[in-house]
Tab-separated table of C-alpha atoms in Angstrom:
chain	number	residue	atom	x	y	z
V	366	MET	CA	18.133	-5.316	0.300
V	367	ILE	CA	15.870	-8.211	1.273
V	368	ALA	CA	16.483	-11.653	-0.200
V	369	ASP	CA	13.622	-13.954	-1.236
V	370	ILE	CA	14.687	-17.594	-0.961
V	371	HIS	CA	12.935	-20.746	-2.143
V	372	PHE	CA	13.793	-24.449	-2.409
V	373	GLN	CA	17.450	-24.528	-1.298
V	374	SER	CA	18.328	-23.452	2.227
V	375	LYS	CA	21.997	-22.883	1.355
V	376	TYR	CA	20.987	-19.646	-0.332
V	377	VAL	CA	19.496	-18.385	2.925
V	378	PHE	CA	22.904	-18.599	4.542
V	379	GLU	CA	24.586	-17.077	1.502
V	380	ALA	CA	22.154	-14.145	1.565
V	381	ILE	CA	22.859	-13.585	5.257
V	382	ASP	CA	26.617	-13.765	4.684
V	383	ALA	CA	26.277	-11.315	1.780
V	384	GLY	CA	24.845	-8.706	4.144
V	385	CYS	CA	21.152	-8.685	3.248
V	386	ALA	CA	19.095	-6.652	5.720
V	387	ALA	CA	16.463	-9.387	5.981
V	388	VAL	CA	15.511	-12.672	4.343
V	389	ARG	CA	12.143	-14.011	3.242
V	390	VAL	CA	12.179	-17.772	3.762
V	391	ASN	CA	9.409	-19.940	2.333
V	392	PRO	CA	9.261	-22.978	4.649
V	393	GLY	CA	6.625	-24.503	2.391
V	394	ASN	CA	9.174	-25.325	-0.289
V	395	ILE	CA	12.522	-25.341	1.557
V	396	ARG	CA	13.834	-28.903	1.576
V	397	LYS	CA	14.003	-30.500	5.045
V	398	PHE	CA	13.018	-27.223	6.690
V	399	ASP	CA	12.401	-28.943	10.037
V	400	GLU	CA	16.104	-29.787	10.108
V	401	VAL	CA	17.595	-26.541	8.793
V	402	GLY	CA	15.158	-24.160	10.490
V	403	PRO	CA	17.110	-23.916	13.771
V	404	GLN	CA	20.338	-23.321	11.836
V	405	ILE	CA	18.683	-20.491	9.898
V	406	CYS	CA	17.499	-18.930	13.154
V	407	LYS	CA	21.008	-19.054	14.610
V	408	ALA	CA	22.549	-17.506	11.505
V	409	ALA	CA	19.943	-14.710	11.528
V	410	THR	CA	20.505	-14.096	15.238
V	411	ASP	CA	24.272	-13.917	14.812
V	412	ALA	CA	23.865	-11.460	11.922
V	413	GLY	CA	21.241	-9.404	13.735
V	414	ILE	CA	18.675	-9.618	10.934
V	415	SER	CA	14.986	-10.500	10.778
V	416	LEU	CA	13.198	-13.144	8.739
V	417	ARG	CA	9.850	-13.314	7.000
V	418	ILE	CA	8.100	-16.646	7.106
V	419	GLY	CA	4.630	-17.776	6.142
V	420	VAL	CA	2.680	-19.370	3.374
V	421	ASN	CA	0.562	-18.545	0.394
V	422	ALA	CA	-2.133	-20.467	-1.414
V	423	GLY	CA	0.358	-21.970	-3.827
V	424	SER	CA	2.849	-23.298	-1.289
V	425	LEU	CA	0.569	-24.814	1.323
V	426	ASP	CA	1.754	-28.104	2.813
V	427	LYS	CA	0.048	-31.062	1.103
V	428	GLU	CA	-1.149	-32.560	4.385
V	429	LEU	CA	-2.793	-29.302	5.456
V	430	TYR	CA	-4.258	-28.861	1.987
V	431	ALA	CA	-5.898	-32.279	2.248
V	432	LYS	CA	-7.010	-31.804	5.861
V	433	TYR	CA	-8.775	-28.492	5.257
V	434	GLY	CA	-9.863	-29.130	1.682
V	435	GLY	CA	-7.737	-26.441	0.064
V	436	PRO	CA	-5.977	-23.165	0.958
V	437	THR	CA	-8.680	-21.997	3.346
V	438	PRO	CA	-8.012	-19.355	6.010
V	439	GLU	CA	-7.857	-22.130	8.614
V	440	ALA	CA	-5.303	-24.096	6.583
V	441	LEU	CA	-3.081	-21.074	5.918
V	442	VAL	CA	-3.146	-20.015	9.568
V	443	ALA	CA	-2.387	-23.561	10.762
V	444	SER	CA	0.678	-23.588	8.514
V	445	ALA	CA	1.809	-20.171	9.726
V	446	LEU	CA	1.379	-21.119	13.381
V	447	LYS	CA	3.442	-24.270	12.873
V	448	GLU	CA	6.291	-22.216	11.432
V	449	ALA	CA	6.045	-19.516	14.100
V	450	HIS	CA	6.155	-22.046	16.938
V	451	MET	CA	9.107	-23.791	15.323
V	452	PHE	CA	11.087	-20.552	15.390
V	453	GLU	CA	9.932	-19.608	18.879
V	454	ASP	CA	10.860	-23.049	20.238
V	455	VAL	CA	14.525	-22.323	19.489
V	456	GLY	CA	14.305	-18.839	20.989
V	457	PHE	CA	14.012	-16.863	17.750
V	458	HIS	CA	11.370	-14.121	17.706
V	459	ASP	CA	12.636	-11.588	15.174
V	460	PHE	CA	10.280	-12.581	12.374
V	461	LYS	CA	7.098	-11.470	10.654
V	462	ILE	CA	4.458	-13.649	9.035
V	463	SER	CA	2.641	-13.524	5.719
V	464	VAL	CA	-0.388	-15.613	4.746
V	465	LYS	CA	-1.126	-14.415	1.225
V	466	HIS	CA	-3.966	-15.423	-1.064
V	467	HIS	CA	-5.017	-14.193	-4.512
V	468	ASP	CA	-8.626	-13.674	-3.421
V	469	PRO	CA	-9.036	-10.471	-1.336
V	470	VAL	CA	-11.903	-11.844	0.765
V	471	THR	CA	-10.002	-15.011	1.678
V	472	MET	CA	-6.868	-12.980	2.313
V	473	VAL	CA	-8.666	-10.613	4.711
V	474	GLU	CA	-10.317	-13.494	6.581
V	475	THR	CA	-6.958	-15.258	6.895
V	476	TYR	CA	-5.120	-12.279	8.349
V	477	ARG	CA	-7.956	-11.544	10.749
V	478	LEU	CA	-7.821	-15.134	11.978
V	479	LEU	CA	-4.038	-15.060	12.340
V	480	ALA	CA	-4.142	-11.718	14.180
V	481	SER	CA	-6.555	-13.256	16.693
V	482	LYS	CA	-4.032	-16.017	17.482
V	483	GLY	CA	-1.108	-13.865	18.581
V	484	ASP	CA	0.745	-10.589	18.313
V	485	TRP	CA	3.286	-11.276	15.581
V	486	PRO	CA	4.222	-8.585	13.058
V	487	LEU	CA	2.233	-9.306	9.900
V	488	HIS	CA	3.245	-8.738	6.286
V	489	LEU	CA	0.167	-8.119	4.128
V	490	GLY	CA	-0.154	-9.136	0.513
V	491	VAL	CA	-2.644	-10.190	-2.126
V	492	THR	CA	-0.491	-12.607	-4.074
V	493	GLU	CA	-0.760	-12.871	-7.864
V	494	ALA	CA	-3.198	-9.944	-7.792
V	495	GLY	CA	-3.077	-9.560	-11.574
V	496	PRO	CA	-2.428	-6.711	-14.040
V	497	ALA	CA	-2.066	-3.152	-12.765
V	498	TRP	CA	-5.730	-2.116	-12.872
V	499	GLN	CA	-7.146	-5.328	-11.404
V	500	GLY	CA	-4.327	-5.804	-8.896
V	501	THR	CA	-4.570	-2.253	-7.637
V	502	ILE	CA	-8.266	-2.674	-6.842
V	503	LYS	CA	-7.692	-6.012	-5.093
V	504	SER	CA	-4.850	-4.554	-3.022
V	505	CYS	CA	-6.803	-1.438	-2.064
V	506	VAL	CA	-9.807	-3.486	-0.945
V	507	ALA	CA	-7.782	-5.946	1.137
V	508	PHE	CA	-5.226	-3.544	2.634
V	509	GLY	CA	-7.841	-0.918	3.372
V	510	ALA	CA	-9.986	-3.350	5.334
V	511	LEU	CA	-7.102	-4.731	7.390
V	512	LEU	CA	-5.086	-1.562	7.996
V	513	ALA	CA	-8.221	0.296	9.104
V	514	GLU	CA	-8.570	-2.392	11.791
V	515	GLY	CA	-4.944	-2.003	12.870
V	516	ILE	CA	-3.892	-5.319	11.300
V	517	GLY	CA	-0.647	-5.282	9.339
V	518	ASP	CA	2.884	-3.948	9.781
V	519	THR	CA	4.374	-4.116	6.284
V	520	ILE	CA	2.799	-4.509	2.860
V	521	ARG	CA	3.628	-5.765	-0.618
V	522	VAL	CA	1.557	-4.774	-3.620
V	523	SER	CA	1.827	-7.550	-6.201
V	524	LEU	CA	1.136	-6.454	-9.792
V	525	SER	CA	1.899	-7.800	-13.232
V	526	ALA	CA	3.534	-4.467	-13.935
V	527	PRO	CA	6.924	-2.767	-13.460
V	528	PRO	CA	7.928	-2.843	-9.763
V	529	VAL	CA	7.869	0.957	-9.561
V	530	GLU	CA	4.093	0.795	-10.114
V	531	GLU	CA	3.774	-1.521	-7.109
V	532	VAL	CA	5.569	1.025	-4.953
V	533	LYS	CA	3.362	3.867	-6.214
V	534	VAL	CA	0.179	1.980	-5.365
V	535	GLY	CA	1.470	0.949	-1.944
V	536	CYS	CA	2.510	4.479	-1.037
V	537	LYS	CA	-0.859	5.904	-2.070
V	538	ILE	CA	-2.767	3.295	-0.066
V	539	LEU	CA	-0.793	4.276	3.039
V	540	GLU	CA	-1.216	7.995	2.314
V	541	TYR	CA	-4.991	7.776	1.966
V	542	LEU	CA	-5.248	5.755	5.181
V	543	GLY	CA	-3.263	8.401	7.054
V	544	LEU	CA	-0.407	5.970	7.725
V	545	ARG	CA	2.149	7.857	5.609
V	546	PRO	CA	2.632	11.612	5.101
V	547	ARG	CA	0.451	12.721	2.195
V	548	LYS	CA	2.002	14.171	-0.944
V	549	PHE	CA	0.327	15.741	-3.966
V	550	ASP	CA	-3.375	14.935	-4.120
V	551	ILE	CA	-5.998	15.947	-6.646
V	552	ILE	CA	-9.744	16.181	-6.033
V	553	SER	CA	-11.792	16.098	-9.219
V	554	CYS	CA	-15.447	15.479	-9.968
V	555	PRO	CA	-16.956	12.993	-12.417
V	556	SER	CA	-18.271	14.047	-15.789
V	557	CYS	CA	-21.933	14.506	-14.841
V	558	GLY	CA	-24.799	16.411	-16.419
V	559	ARG	CA	-23.929	19.556	-14.462
V	560	ALA	CA	-20.397	19.788	-15.837
V	561	GLN	CA	-19.858	22.860	-17.984
V	562	VAL	CA	-16.301	21.980	-18.924
V	563	ASP	CA	-14.441	18.842	-20.076
V	564	VAL	CA	-13.495	17.955	-16.512
V	565	ILE	CA	-11.851	14.657	-17.504
V	566	HIS	CA	-9.431	16.440	-19.823
V	567	LEU	CA	-8.921	19.232	-17.296
V	568	ALA	CA	-8.116	16.840	-14.422
V	569	ASN	CA	-5.727	14.823	-16.573
V	570	GLU	CA	-3.918	17.939	-17.746
V	571	VAL	CA	-3.470	19.225	-14.194
V	572	THR	CA	-2.345	15.805	-12.936
V	573	GLU	CA	0.207	15.499	-15.726
V	574	GLY	CA	1.465	19.024	-15.138
V	575	LEU	CA	2.012	18.384	-11.421
V	576	LYS	CA	3.285	14.793	-11.559
V	577	GLY	CA	6.707	15.816	-10.258
V	578	ILE	CA	5.324	17.661	-7.214
V	579	THR	CA	6.123	16.021	-3.862
V	580	ALA	CA	4.752	18.715	-1.541
V	581	PRO	CA	1.483	17.818	0.275
V	582	ILE	CA	-0.619	20.153	-1.865
V	583	ARG	CA	-4.268	19.300	-2.449
V	584	VAL	CA	-5.737	20.622	-5.702
V	585	ALA	CA	-9.465	20.584	-6.516
V	586	VAL	CA	-10.548	20.501	-10.171
V	587	MET	CA	-14.312	20.921	-10.357
V	588	GLY	CA	-16.544	21.071	-13.414
V	589	CYS	CA	-19.474	23.145	-12.170
V	590	ILE	CA	-20.520	25.678	-9.550
V	591	VAL	CA	-22.701	23.258	-7.534
V	592	ASN	CA	-19.962	21.397	-5.621
V	593	GLY	CA	-17.041	23.326	-7.047
V	594	PRO	CA	-16.700	26.259	-4.637
V	595	GLY	CA	-17.182	24.072	-1.575
V	596	GLU	CA	-14.621	21.465	-2.646
V	597	ALA	CA	-12.185	24.162	-3.706
V	598	ARG	CA	-12.576	25.772	-0.302
V	599	GLU	CA	-11.417	22.562	1.386
V	600	ALA	CA	-8.305	22.310	-0.799
V	601	ASP	CA	-5.102	24.335	-0.839
V	602	LEU	CA	-5.896	25.366	-4.394
V	603	GLY	CA	-8.859	24.775	-6.655
V	604	VAL	CA	-10.901	25.801	-9.636
V	605	ALA	CA	-14.661	25.898	-10.111
V	606	SER	CA	-15.439	25.939	-13.813
V	607	GLY	CA	-18.510	27.097	-15.694
V	608	ASN	CA	-19.837	29.462	-18.345
V	609	GLY	CA	-16.571	29.401	-20.259
V	610	LYS	CA	-14.382	30.481	-17.352
V	611	GLY	CA	-12.761	29.239	-14.187
V	612	ARG	CA	-12.691	30.776	-10.722
V	613	ILE	CA	-9.364	30.028	-9.022
V	614	PHE	CA	-9.487	29.556	-5.234
V	615	ILE	CA	-6.640	29.559	-2.704
V	616	LYS	CA	-7.728	28.368	0.734
V	617	GLY	CA	-11.328	29.174	-0.176
V	618	GLU	CA	-10.661	32.704	-1.428
V	619	VAL	CA	-11.152	33.588	-5.088
V	620	VAL	CA	-7.882	35.008	-6.377
V	621	GLU	CA	-8.523	35.116	-10.103
V	622	THR	CA	-11.110	34.363	-12.781
V	623	VAL	CA	-9.736	33.264	-16.135
V	624	PRO	CA	-11.103	32.090	-19.505
V	625	GLU	CA	-11.573	28.349	-19.886
V	626	ASP	CA	-8.540	27.965	-22.165
V	627	GLN	CA	-6.293	29.485	-19.476
V	628	ILE	CA	-7.473	27.379	-16.534
V	629	VAL	CA	-4.729	24.745	-16.703
V	630	GLU	CA	-1.763	27.081	-17.094
V	631	THR	CA	-3.083	29.389	-14.368
V	632	LEU	CA	-3.776	26.550	-11.960
V	633	LEU	CA	-0.330	25.048	-12.549
V	634	LYS	CA	1.323	28.406	-11.907
V	635	TYR	CA	-0.367	28.807	-8.533
V	636	ALA	CA	0.173	25.141	-7.647
V	637	ARG	CA	3.913	25.288	-8.262
V	638	ASP	CA	4.196	28.466	-6.218
V	639	ILE	CA	2.287	26.958	-3.276
V	640	ALA	CA	4.228	23.695	-3.511
V	641	SER	CA	7.527	25.577	-3.504
V	642	LYS	CA	6.545	27.399	-0.326
V	643	MET	CA	5.411	24.160	1.299
V	644	GLU	CA	8.679	22.427	0.476
V	645	GLY	CA	10.569	25.326	2.014
V	646	ASP	CA	8.493	25.234	5.189
V	647	GLU	CA	9.691	22.387	7.404
V	648	ASP	CA	6.641	22.826	9.608
V	649	GLY	CA	4.186	22.747	6.687
V	650	MET	CA	1.334	20.335	7.237
V	651	ALA	CA	-0.987	18.682	4.754
V	652	THR	CA	-4.583	19.843	4.816
V	653	GLY	CA	-7.638	17.646	4.973
V	654	PRO	CA	-8.782	14.806	7.216
V	655	ILE	CA	-6.521	12.040	8.439
V	656	VAL	CA	-8.043	8.568	8.782
V	657	MET	CA	-6.606	6.705	11.753
V	658	PRO	CA	-6.785	2.913	12.073
V	659	ILE	CA	-9.498	1.530	14.338
V	660	THR	CA	-8.129	-0.619	17.161
V	661	GLU	CA	-9.710	-2.562	19.969
V	662	GLN	CA	-8.366	0.027	22.398
């Protein structure tokens, strides 16, 4: 459990005393933070917990806002550096920094600038990213750019949606960047002129039927024989559809050809069997490429 404290510093101490594993402190709106900051550091040190500090566009110090003409990357980083040095001056180093902004481009520029100033752990976030669809795109764009460069240690997806949706998006971003073990993944083609089956309906049916699968199985649902066999060959399981039937592939080998109206049930049967074997194999590995972050090294 991580507490998120604003305005009154007394709640920071109460959260620490209550046994929270970490505390997010917003120095931008904590009253008299310059005075209570050292006390917070001591309490965190005594309890053996870490803190998250930093700023976002909405809580930038008024003086910095005026100096830089708004919540620019330079203004946000200046605020973060001030807080970091304040903690370091009293010997406290167990903290991470966030410098969130609602605009993905500004957010990326800010974190890049901050990363160039030191080696602190960084907490990434596009704050107030919006409803699920919009916020997911913003988060994917920003996190993908930074994590691929090796910038970022923890993330928070911020959506105007149930919190469980934030977790789902965050996990998938990490999976597709190769930073978290991959789980169920579906490859499906768009509905183009070559499609000889309702591939949108087919992909949705397969996804819904396998939504409870946690094994790292990759399933290809293809609507024609142009890309279908090749994509299916790269997956654990796949189907290439056309001419009223579907050819089912396992590891590139055709195992069965079924009528179009039996594709979904047949694919689900094989998928569940493969997933069950994967879950029972502790050494089972996910197939497909792994994208590793690019670093200066």
